[in-house]
XYZ file of C-alpha atoms in Angstrom:
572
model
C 0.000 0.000 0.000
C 1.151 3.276 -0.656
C 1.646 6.302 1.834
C 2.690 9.829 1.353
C 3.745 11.207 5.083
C 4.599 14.816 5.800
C 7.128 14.351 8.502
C 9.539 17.006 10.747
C 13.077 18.497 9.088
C 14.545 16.277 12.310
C 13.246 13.007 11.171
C 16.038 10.451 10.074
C 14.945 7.260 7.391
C 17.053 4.431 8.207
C 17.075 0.518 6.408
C 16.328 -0.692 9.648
C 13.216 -2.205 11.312
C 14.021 -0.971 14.676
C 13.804 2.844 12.642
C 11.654 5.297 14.481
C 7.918 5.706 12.962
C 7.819 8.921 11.519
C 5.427 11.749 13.207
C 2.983 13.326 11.168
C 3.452 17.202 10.642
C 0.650 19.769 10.814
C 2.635 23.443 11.271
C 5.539 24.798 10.136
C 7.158 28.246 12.171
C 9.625 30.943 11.051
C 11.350 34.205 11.436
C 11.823 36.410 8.334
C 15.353 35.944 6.960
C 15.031 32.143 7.615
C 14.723 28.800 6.456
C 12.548 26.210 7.373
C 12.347 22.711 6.739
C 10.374 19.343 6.745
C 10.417 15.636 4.552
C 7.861 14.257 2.272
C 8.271 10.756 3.427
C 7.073 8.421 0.026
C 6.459 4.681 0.628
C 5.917 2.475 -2.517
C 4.587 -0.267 -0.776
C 7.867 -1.808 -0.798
C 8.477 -1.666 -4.610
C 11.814 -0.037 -6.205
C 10.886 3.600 -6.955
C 12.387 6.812 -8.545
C 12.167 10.011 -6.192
C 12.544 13.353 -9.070
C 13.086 16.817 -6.847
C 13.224 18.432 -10.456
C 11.063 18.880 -13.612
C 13.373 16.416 -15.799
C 11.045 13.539 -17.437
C 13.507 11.714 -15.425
C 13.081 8.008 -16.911
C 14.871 4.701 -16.448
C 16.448 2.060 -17.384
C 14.235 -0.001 -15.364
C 11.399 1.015 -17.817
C 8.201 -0.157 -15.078
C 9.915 1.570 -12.490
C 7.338 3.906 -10.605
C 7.980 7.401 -10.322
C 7.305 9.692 -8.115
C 7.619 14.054 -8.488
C 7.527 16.312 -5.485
C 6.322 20.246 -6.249
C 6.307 22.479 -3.711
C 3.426 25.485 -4.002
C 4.159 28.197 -1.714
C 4.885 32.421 -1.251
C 8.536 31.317 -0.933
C 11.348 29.914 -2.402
C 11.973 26.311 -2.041
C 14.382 24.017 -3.008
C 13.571 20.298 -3.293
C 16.420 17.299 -2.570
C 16.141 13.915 -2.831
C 17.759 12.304 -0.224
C 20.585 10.005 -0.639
C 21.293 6.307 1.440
C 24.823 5.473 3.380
C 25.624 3.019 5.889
C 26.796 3.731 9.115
C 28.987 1.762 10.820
C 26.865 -1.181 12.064
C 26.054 -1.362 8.175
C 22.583 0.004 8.238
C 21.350 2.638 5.692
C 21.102 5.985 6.467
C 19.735 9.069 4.971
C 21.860 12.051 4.747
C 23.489 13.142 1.267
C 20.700 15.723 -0.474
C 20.841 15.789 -3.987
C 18.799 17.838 -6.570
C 19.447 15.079 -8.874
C 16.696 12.006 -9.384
C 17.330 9.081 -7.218
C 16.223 5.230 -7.118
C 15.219 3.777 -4.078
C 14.951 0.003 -3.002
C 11.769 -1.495 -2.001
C 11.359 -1.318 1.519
C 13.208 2.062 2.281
C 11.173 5.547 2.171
C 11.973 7.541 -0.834
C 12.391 10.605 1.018
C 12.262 14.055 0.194
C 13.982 17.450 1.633
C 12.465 20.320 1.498
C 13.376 23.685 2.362
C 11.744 27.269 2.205
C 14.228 30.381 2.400
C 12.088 33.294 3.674
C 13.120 36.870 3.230
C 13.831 39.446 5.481
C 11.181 41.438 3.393
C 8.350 38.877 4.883
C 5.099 39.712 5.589
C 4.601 38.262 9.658
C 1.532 36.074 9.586
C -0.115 33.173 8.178
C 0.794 31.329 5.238
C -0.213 28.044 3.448
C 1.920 25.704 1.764
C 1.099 23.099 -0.610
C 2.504 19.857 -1.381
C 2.422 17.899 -4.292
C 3.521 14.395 -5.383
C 2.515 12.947 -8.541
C 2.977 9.415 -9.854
C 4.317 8.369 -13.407
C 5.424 4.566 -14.953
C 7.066 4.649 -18.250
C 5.831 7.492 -20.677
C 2.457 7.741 -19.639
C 0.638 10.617 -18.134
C 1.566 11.648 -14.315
C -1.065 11.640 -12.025
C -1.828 13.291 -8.929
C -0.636 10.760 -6.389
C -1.143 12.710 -2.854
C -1.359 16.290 -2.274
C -1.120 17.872 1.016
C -1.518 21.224 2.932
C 0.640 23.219 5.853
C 0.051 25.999 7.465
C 2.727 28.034 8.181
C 3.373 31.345 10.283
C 5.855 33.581 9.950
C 6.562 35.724 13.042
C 8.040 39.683 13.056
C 11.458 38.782 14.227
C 14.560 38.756 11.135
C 16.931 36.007 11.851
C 20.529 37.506 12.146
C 22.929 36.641 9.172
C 25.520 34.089 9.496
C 28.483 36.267 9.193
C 26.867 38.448 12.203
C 26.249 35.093 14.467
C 28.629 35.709 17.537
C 29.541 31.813 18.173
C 33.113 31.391 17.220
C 33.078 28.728 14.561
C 35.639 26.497 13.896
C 35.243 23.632 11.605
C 38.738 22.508 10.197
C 38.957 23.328 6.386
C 41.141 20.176 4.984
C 41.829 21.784 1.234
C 44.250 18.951 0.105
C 41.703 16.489 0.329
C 39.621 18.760 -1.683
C 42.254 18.649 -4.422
C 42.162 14.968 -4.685
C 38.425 14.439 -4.614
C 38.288 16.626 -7.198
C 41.303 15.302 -9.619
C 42.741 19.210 -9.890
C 46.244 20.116 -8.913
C 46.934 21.309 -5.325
C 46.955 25.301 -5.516
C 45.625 25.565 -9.090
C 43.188 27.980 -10.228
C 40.632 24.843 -10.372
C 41.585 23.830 -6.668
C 40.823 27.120 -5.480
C 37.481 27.262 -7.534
C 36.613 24.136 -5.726
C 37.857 25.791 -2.309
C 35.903 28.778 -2.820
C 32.534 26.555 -3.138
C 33.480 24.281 0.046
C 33.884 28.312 2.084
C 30.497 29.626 0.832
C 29.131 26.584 2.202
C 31.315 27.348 5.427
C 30.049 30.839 6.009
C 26.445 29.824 5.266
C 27.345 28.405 9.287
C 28.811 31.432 10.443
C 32.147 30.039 10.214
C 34.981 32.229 11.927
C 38.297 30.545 12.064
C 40.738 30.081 8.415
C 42.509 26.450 9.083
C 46.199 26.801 6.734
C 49.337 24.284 7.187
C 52.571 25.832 7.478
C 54.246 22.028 7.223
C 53.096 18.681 5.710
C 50.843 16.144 7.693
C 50.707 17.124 11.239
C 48.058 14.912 11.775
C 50.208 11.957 9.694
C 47.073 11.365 7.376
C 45.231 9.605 10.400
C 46.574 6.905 9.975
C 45.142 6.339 6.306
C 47.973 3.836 5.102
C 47.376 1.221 7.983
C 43.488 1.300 7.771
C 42.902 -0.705 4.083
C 38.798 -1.793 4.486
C 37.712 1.074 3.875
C 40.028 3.063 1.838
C 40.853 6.853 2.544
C 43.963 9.113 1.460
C 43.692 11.863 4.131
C 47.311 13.566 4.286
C 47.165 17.543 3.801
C 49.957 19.387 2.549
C 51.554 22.676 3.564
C 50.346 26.283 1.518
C 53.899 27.779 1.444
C 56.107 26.708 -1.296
C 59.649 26.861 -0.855
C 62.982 26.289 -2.861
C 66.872 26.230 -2.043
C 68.907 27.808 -4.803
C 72.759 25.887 -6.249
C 74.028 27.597 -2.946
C 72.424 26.672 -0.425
C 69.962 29.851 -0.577
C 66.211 29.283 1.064
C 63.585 31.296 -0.870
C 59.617 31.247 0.319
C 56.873 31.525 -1.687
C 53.849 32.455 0.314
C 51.298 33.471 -2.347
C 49.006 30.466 -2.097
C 48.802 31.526 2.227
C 48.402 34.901 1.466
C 45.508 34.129 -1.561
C 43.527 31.943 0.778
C 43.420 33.813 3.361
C 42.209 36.338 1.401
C 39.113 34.307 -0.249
C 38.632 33.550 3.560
C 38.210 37.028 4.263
C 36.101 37.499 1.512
C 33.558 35.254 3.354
C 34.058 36.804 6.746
C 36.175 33.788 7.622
C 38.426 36.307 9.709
C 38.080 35.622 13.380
C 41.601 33.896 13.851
C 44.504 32.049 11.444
C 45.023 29.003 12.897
C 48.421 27.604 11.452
C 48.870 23.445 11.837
C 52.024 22.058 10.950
C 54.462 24.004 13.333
C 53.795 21.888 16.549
C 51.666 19.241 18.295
C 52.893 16.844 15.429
C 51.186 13.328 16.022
C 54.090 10.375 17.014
C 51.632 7.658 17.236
C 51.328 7.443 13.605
C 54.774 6.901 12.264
C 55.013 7.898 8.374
C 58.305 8.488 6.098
C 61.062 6.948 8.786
C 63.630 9.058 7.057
C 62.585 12.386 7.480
C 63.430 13.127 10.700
C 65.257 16.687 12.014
C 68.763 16.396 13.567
C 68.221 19.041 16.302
C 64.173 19.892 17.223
C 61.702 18.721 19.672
C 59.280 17.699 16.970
C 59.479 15.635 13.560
C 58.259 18.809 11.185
C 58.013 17.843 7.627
C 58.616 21.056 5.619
C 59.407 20.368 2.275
C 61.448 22.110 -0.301
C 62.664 21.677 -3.990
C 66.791 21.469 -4.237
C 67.244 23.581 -7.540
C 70.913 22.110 -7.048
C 69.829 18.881 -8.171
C 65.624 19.432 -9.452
C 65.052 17.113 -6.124
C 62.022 17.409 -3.408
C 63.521 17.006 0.025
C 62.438 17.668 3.804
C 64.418 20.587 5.907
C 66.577 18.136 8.181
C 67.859 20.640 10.717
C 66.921 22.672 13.360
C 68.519 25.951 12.119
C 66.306 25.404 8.360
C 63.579 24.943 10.457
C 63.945 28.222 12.712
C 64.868 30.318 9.550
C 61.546 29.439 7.943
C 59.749 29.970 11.061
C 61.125 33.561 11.009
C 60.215 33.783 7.245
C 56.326 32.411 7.784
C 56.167 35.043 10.880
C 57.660 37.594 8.982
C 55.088 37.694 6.118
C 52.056 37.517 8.551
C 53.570 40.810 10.337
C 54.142 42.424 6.756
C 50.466 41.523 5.781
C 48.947 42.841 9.228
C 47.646 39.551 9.823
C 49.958 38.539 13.265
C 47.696 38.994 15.669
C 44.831 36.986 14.268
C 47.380 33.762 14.032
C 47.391 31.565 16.580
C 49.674 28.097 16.241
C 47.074 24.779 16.476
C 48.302 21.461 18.021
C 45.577 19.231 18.468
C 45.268 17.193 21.523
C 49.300 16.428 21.521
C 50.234 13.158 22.805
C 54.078 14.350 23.496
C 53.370 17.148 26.155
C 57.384 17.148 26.502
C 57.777 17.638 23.219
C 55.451 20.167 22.635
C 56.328 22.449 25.834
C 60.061 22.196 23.745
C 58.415 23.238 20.853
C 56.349 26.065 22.968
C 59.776 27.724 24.266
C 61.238 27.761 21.339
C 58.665 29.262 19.389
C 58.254 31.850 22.012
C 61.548 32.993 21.739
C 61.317 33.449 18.011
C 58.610 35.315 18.949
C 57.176 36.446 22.283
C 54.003 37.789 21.016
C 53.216 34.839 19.485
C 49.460 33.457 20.220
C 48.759 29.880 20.248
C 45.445 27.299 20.033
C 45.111 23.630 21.552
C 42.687 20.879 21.413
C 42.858 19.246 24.292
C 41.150 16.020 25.631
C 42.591 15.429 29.420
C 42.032 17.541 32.195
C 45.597 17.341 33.067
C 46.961 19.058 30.036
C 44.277 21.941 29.885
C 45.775 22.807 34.043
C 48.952 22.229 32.820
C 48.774 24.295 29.455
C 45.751 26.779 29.707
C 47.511 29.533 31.389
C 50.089 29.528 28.486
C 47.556 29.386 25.242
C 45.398 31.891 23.675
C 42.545 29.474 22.758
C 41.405 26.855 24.224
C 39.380 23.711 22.659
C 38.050 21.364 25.102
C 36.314 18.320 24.385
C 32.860 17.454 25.221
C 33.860 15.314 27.991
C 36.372 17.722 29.668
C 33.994 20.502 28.660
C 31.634 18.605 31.052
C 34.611 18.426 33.889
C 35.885 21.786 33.645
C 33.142 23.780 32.648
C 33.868 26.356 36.140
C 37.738 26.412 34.734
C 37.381 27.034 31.331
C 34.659 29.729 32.310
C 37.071 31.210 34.478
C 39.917 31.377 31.819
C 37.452 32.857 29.513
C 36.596 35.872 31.896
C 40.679 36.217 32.284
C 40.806 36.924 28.408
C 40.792 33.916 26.872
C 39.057 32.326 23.940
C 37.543 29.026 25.166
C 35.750 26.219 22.631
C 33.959 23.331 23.059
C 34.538 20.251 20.375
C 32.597 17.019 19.482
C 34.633 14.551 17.703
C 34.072 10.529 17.270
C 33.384 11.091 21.318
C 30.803 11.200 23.186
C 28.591 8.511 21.915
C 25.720 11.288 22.109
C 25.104 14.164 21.411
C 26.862 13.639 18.146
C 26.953 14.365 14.635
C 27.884 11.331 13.051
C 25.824 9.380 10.824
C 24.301 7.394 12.955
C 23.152 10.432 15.320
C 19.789 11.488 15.537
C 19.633 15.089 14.188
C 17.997 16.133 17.431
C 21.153 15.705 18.704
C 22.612 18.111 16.773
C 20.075 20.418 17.416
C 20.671 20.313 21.260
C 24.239 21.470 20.456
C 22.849 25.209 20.272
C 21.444 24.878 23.863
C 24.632 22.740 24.983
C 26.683 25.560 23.636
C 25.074 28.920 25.560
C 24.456 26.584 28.749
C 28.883 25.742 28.695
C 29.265 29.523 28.497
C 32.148 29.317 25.981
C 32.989 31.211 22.782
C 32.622 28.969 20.052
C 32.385 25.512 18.538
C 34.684 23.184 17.102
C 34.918 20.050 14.582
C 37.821 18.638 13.418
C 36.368 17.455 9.561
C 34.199 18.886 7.287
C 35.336 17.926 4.442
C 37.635 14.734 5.156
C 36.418 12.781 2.585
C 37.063 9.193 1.867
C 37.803 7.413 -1.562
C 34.566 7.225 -3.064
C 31.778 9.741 -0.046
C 29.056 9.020 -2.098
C 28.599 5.505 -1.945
C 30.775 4.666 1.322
C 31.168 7.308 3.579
C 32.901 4.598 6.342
C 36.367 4.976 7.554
C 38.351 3.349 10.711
C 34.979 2.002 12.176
C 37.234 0.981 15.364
C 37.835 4.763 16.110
C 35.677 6.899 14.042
C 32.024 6.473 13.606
C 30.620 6.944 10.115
C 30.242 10.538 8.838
C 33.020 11.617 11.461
C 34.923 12.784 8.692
C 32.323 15.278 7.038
C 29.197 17.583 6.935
C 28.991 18.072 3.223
C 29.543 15.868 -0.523
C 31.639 16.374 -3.108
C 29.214 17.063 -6.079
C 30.126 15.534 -9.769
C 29.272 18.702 -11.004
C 32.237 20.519 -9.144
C 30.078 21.526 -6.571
C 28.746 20.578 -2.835
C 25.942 18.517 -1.691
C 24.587 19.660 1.690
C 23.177 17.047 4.184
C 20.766 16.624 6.784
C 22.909 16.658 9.401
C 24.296 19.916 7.791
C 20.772 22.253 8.344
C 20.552 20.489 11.592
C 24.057 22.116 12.357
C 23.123 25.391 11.272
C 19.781 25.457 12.941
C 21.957 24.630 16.233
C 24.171 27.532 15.835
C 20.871 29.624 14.979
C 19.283 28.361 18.268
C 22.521 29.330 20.219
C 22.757 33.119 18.418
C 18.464 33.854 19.232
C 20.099 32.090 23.340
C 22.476 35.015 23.110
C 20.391 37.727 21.926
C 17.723 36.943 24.624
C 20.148 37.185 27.323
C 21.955 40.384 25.799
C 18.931 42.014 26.127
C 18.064 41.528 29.526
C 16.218 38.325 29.211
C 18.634 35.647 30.652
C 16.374 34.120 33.042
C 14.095 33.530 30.127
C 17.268 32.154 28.132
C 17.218 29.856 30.669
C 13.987 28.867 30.425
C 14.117 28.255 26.899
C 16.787 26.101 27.551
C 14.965 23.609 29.400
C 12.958 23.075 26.871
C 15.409 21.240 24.801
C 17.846 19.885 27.660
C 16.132 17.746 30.063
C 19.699 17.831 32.375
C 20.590 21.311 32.917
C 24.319 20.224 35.077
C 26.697 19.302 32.593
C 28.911 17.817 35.146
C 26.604 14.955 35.320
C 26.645 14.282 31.778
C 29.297 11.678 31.764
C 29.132 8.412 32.407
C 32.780 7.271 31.427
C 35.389 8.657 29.234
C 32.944 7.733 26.190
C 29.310 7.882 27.434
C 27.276 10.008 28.310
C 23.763 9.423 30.446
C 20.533 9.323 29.420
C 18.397 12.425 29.647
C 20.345 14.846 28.418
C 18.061 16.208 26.098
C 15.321 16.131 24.344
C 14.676 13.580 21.487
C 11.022 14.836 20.678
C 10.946 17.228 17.480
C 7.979 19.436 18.952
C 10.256 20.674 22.221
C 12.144 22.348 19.419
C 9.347 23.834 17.964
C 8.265 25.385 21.515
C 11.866 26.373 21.940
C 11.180 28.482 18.633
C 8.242 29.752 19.601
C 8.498 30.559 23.123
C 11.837 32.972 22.062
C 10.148 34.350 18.816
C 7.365 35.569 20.618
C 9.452 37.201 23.132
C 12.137 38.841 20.659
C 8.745 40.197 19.309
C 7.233 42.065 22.288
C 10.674 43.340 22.831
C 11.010 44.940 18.904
């Protein structure tokens, strides 16, 4: 039997029969300069089918195949995705890639449809009705009006802030190398950068804040990519600055790709900080090209260089190359005004030893120097967080040290909070329900930091969209990204995308209510979505987390939405 279901933007379809029943939706809500969402949810009574988001006759090769069209009639602009199946890491299929493109569907999994409705900041506030349409086609005969369905929607007089105005300090790691290989262009090209300038549009749609640049090759040593075969990845990212050494010995640096990103950064208000990886926190626990290692420094840099002398590649082996191209790199950001936005990244160094060497030295070289850390253990954020800048703690030590890193914030300091392949939930892997990611908003205004950060974004694996899988010991699927590489050139958004950027709009309207006087009704608000309001109960080990966090029903979002749009209202 066949079933057309209107269902909530937070609703995930999975291949599995343990997958929640979706909840019928009867109201949509909105601010002007927003977006709303929901699914149309098609069921083919467990028949292969063809979902078409477009107007394309869209036939197969599977010439009985049913198909269905979704049209969207509405005051608004909407754009239509068909949503895309991977499998997580227990092997069941997921929905999460949206593409604008038709898509086939095996029988037994909902053919599922994303749709989303910008409104303008030019909105009339009131009532509105939407229409939906789906209409059903086999072969080359006629389409016919298979469901059609009605929303009401209201639109409330209260403008969304933009993205590049939200004051959460976003930080989600821009890995441009990868981007080069997914793509097939050279690193650096005009054709890489085309592709890099897509990936940062999609960045600042978020609000994003921080520009991620290597200074030196692999400080993460590619995760570990060459050991890990089942599910194939190449994950190593290469340094921006280009340097030779002349017949004589002579070093000259080349920092025109550094200096051309960071200005396409800029040009999508990606200007909060320069974080520079590559100089320090170097990972030892993944051992990669034995032979490259420096004479005299604390850490195993790879810098590479062309030797004109002979037309060969080779890696800086001493400590005095190293230090002169330190000076070099620190010279051009001082030239280009830019110093005091860098800050030198390590992320969550296993070496402390090491990297308090590294520290010193660097300090010397230059003792205005500002520096960021990920960190993961309690121990190294009392041992370290007097001495950094910025501070990234993880969920669980975010939990631990919430009244510390609160406190170093008030003493000047920039202070993150980071989700990576831990906790088990809130998450925003594929698996995850995308309430989870909504709660992040709340999570984020009730730890009292400055920002959020992710480590991949675009961390792609061989082939995203048919296996987006990778070290399943360590890394739960999707860890590695929010967004697709597109055959077209471009990016394919996912769900777990808008429920990212709905988070980091929940945590902005958090921050206006309180910065107008209204913090005891930010905190109510709150409670709506998180059920536990005492983050240092929120652990349960190292990994887990306890139940009852927050809220897994869709609607408490919705009253969330209301309850604050009503008040930002009254107080316009």
């Amino acid at each position: 039997m066949r079933q057309f279901i209107l269902t909530d933007e937070c609703y995930k379809c999975r291949g599995n029969v343990r997958a929640l029943r979706p909840k019928e939706l009867r109201e949509l809500i909105g601010a002007k300069n927003d977006s709303i969402a929901f699914q149309v949810l098609c069921d083919n009574g467990g028949e292969r089918c063809l979902l078409n988001p477009g107007a394309s006759p869209a036939l197969s090769y599977e010439l009985g195949l049913t198909r269905y069209r979704v049209e969207v009639l509405c005051d608004f602009p909407a754009a239509i995705y068909a949503e895309g199946y991977l499998k997580d890491e227990r092997g069941i299929l997921t929905a999460d890639i949206l593409f604008e493109s038709p898509q086939i569907y095996d029988g037994g999994l909902y053919a599922p449809a994303y749709i989303k409705l910008d409104i303008p900041s030019s909105a009339r506030t009131g009532k509105y009705s939407i229409t939906v349409n789906v209409y059903r086609a086999v072969g080359a005969n006629d389409e016919s009006l298979a469901a059609s369905h009605s929303l009401p929607l209201t639109v409330y007089d209260f403008s969304m802030p933009s993205p590049k105005d939200f004051r959460c300090h976003l930080d989600l790691w821009q890995h441009n190398s990868n981007i080069a290989r997914t793509y097939g262009v050279e690193l650096w090209s005009d054709e890489h950068f085309a592709q890099i300038e897509t990936v940062l549009s999609s960045l600042a749609e978020l609000g994003q804040k921080s520009a991620t640049v290597l200074a030196g090759d692999c400080p993460w040593r590619g995760w570990g990519c060459y050991l890990l075969k089942e599910y194939p990845a190449t994950l190593f990212e290469y340094s921006m600055v280009r340097i030779r050494r002349d017949a004589e010995g002579k070093y000259f640096y080349d920092f025109s790709v550094l200096k051309r990103y960071i200005q396409l950064c800029e040009k999508y208000a990606i200007d909060g900080d320069i974080t520079v990886y590559g100089l320090m926190g170097i990972w030892k626990n993944m051992p990669l090209f034995n032979g490259a290692s420096i004479e005299d420094y604390p850490e195993n840099l790879l810098i590479r260089y062309k030797d004109e002398a002979d037309g060969c590649y080779k890696y800086m082996r001493t400590g005095a190359e190293i230090e002169e191209y330190i000076r070099a790199l620190f010279a051009f950001f001082r030239e280009n005004a830019l110093f005091e936005k860098v800050r030198i990244g390590a992320d969550e160094p296993a070496d402390l030893s090491a990297y308090r060497e590294n520290y010193e030295r660097l300090r010397r070289i230059a003792p205005d120097l500002r520096f960021k850390m990920a960190l993961d253990k309690t121990s190294a954020i009392e041992r370290f967080s007097s001495e950094i800048d910025d501070i990234a703690a993880s969920f669980p030590c975010s939990c631990r040290n919430r009244t510390l890193l609160r406190e170093k914030k008030t003493a000047g300091k920039r202070v993150l909070w980071y989700i990576c392949n831990i906790p088990d939930k809130p998450n925003s892997v594929l698996h995850s329900e995308l309430t989870e990611l909504r709660s992040l908003g709340a999570l984020g205004y009730l730890f009292g930091f400055d920002g959020f950060l992710r480590w991949a974004y675009t961390c792609w694996t061989e082939s995203p969209l048919e296996e987006i899988r990778y070290n399943n010991t360590s890394l739960p699927a999707g860890d590695v990204n929010f967004v697709y590489p597109a055959k077209n050139g471009k990016i394919l958004y996912s769900l777990r995308y808008f429920a990212l950027k709905k988070a980091l709009q929940d945590y902005e309207l958090l921050l206006l209510l309180s910065e107008n006087g209204r913090a005891d009704d930010a905190e109510k608000a709150v409670r709506f979505v998180l059920k536990n309001t005492n983050p240092e109960s929120y652990m349960k080990d190292d990994f887990h987390t306890n139940e009852g966090i927050y809220s897994e029903d869709y609607e408490d979002y919705v009253r969330f939405r209301v309850f604050i749009f009503q008040l930002l209202e009254r107080s316009k």
